XYZ file of C-alpha atoms in Angstrom:
123
model
C 0.000 0.000 0.000
C 1.502 3.349 -0.972
C 2.013 5.826 1.832
C -0.125 8.942 1.830
C 1.699 11.853 0.374
C 1.683 14.941 2.531
C 0.218 18.001 0.968
C 2.829 20.590 0.235
C 2.609 23.446 2.720
C 2.272 26.704 0.967
C 3.551 29.492 3.154
C 0.940 32.178 3.527
C 1.955 35.809 3.753
C 2.049 37.467 7.157
C -1.247 39.114 8.119
C -3.021 36.894 5.588
C -6.278 36.998 7.552
C -6.324 40.799 7.725
C -5.735 40.976 3.965
C -8.637 38.598 3.322
C -10.924 40.624 5.605
C -9.888 43.811 3.865
C -10.493 42.254 0.453
C -13.992 41.111 1.471
C -14.893 44.573 2.770
C -13.552 46.262 -0.353
C -15.493 43.837 -2.557
C -18.723 44.561 -0.683
C -18.090 48.314 -0.951
C -17.437 48.054 -4.676
C -20.590 45.986 -5.196
C -22.598 48.548 -3.215
C -21.172 51.376 -5.320
C -22.088 49.513 -8.528
C -25.639 48.879 -7.327
C -26.097 52.508 -6.295
C -24.876 53.667 -9.725
C -27.245 51.297 -11.538
C -30.185 52.293 -9.344
C -29.391 55.953 -9.886
C -29.611 55.468 -13.620
C -32.842 53.477 -13.245
C -34.354 56.124 -10.945
C -34.045 58.694 -13.740
C -35.347 56.347 -16.421
C -38.190 57.431 -18.721
C -40.264 54.329 -18.033
C -42.143 54.328 -14.756
C -41.857 50.544 -14.437
C -38.051 50.730 -14.441
C -38.149 53.411 -11.721
C -40.521 51.316 -9.606
C -38.362 48.203 -9.952
C -35.320 50.189 -8.808
C -37.239 51.581 -5.842
C -38.535 48.113 -4.953
C -35.026 46.624 -5.045
C -33.752 49.464 -2.865
C -36.489 48.861 -0.282
C -35.847 45.111 -0.252
C -32.135 45.714 0.315
C -32.911 48.204 3.095
C -35.142 45.621 4.828
C -32.412 42.987 4.603
C -29.827 45.382 6.047
C -32.151 46.328 8.900
C -32.757 42.640 9.661
C -29.005 42.097 9.837
C -28.620 45.083 12.189
C -31.327 43.662 14.446
C -29.734 40.200 14.361
C -26.395 41.648 15.459
C -27.982 43.679 18.263
C -30.068 40.709 19.421
C -26.978 38.494 19.496
C -25.270 41.012 21.750
C -28.316 41.301 24.003
C -28.468 37.502 24.350
C -25.068 37.546 26.072
C -26.421 39.782 28.842
C -28.329 38.020 31.609
C -31.999 39.083 31.752
C -31.742 40.902 35.095
C -28.782 42.981 33.806
C -30.399 44.056 30.543
C -31.444 47.697 30.243
C -35.047 48.452 31.082
C -37.445 49.864 28.492
C -38.784 53.328 29.278
C -42.506 54.220 29.177
C -42.415 55.391 25.544
C -40.620 52.238 24.402
C -43.088 50.065 26.352
C -46.011 51.730 24.603
C -44.235 51.368 21.251
C -43.771 47.638 21.944
C -47.497 47.263 22.686
C -48.379 49.221 19.536
C -46.082 47.058 17.429
C -47.532 43.912 18.987
C -51.055 45.073 18.086
C -50.044 46.095 14.557
C -48.288 42.800 13.861
C -50.861 40.622 15.616
C -48.197 39.013 17.796
C -48.971 36.803 20.768
C -47.471 37.608 24.172
C -44.800 34.977 23.570
C -43.837 36.375 20.150
C -43.550 39.943 21.447
C -41.602 38.821 24.518
C -39.176 36.815 22.391
C -38.645 39.670 19.970
C -37.831 42.189 22.701
C -35.995 39.746 25.010
C -38.366 40.158 27.951
C -40.687 37.821 29.854
C -44.224 37.304 28.558
C -45.504 38.535 31.933
C -43.722 41.829 31.289
C -45.624 42.289 28.033
C -48.896 41.296 29.693
C -48.471 43.883 32.452
């Protein structure tokens, strides 16, 4: 039986990981710039349908970015124990109840979304 040949080790440059991170961020920035340019051209288009498609794509992207922001903030909040989390003020409490009513959420859904106990929402 032939012995397994070891893969040749290719030496990676120093700070390889930081270069990869930088490349990813630059790629995302370039893609964003390209999309903004294309949408700008579509926003000034003669046809209304083209303008509406551009606006729709912009709104979809904005929703996705907001969801990612919320996911990041929720992940951070999950690391804090419930009794150490900041308390919601009266205006935020009312806004939570308004959002619950507008979305048709149950107590459990609202409590899970805002990282509080269901009894807190009920009171």
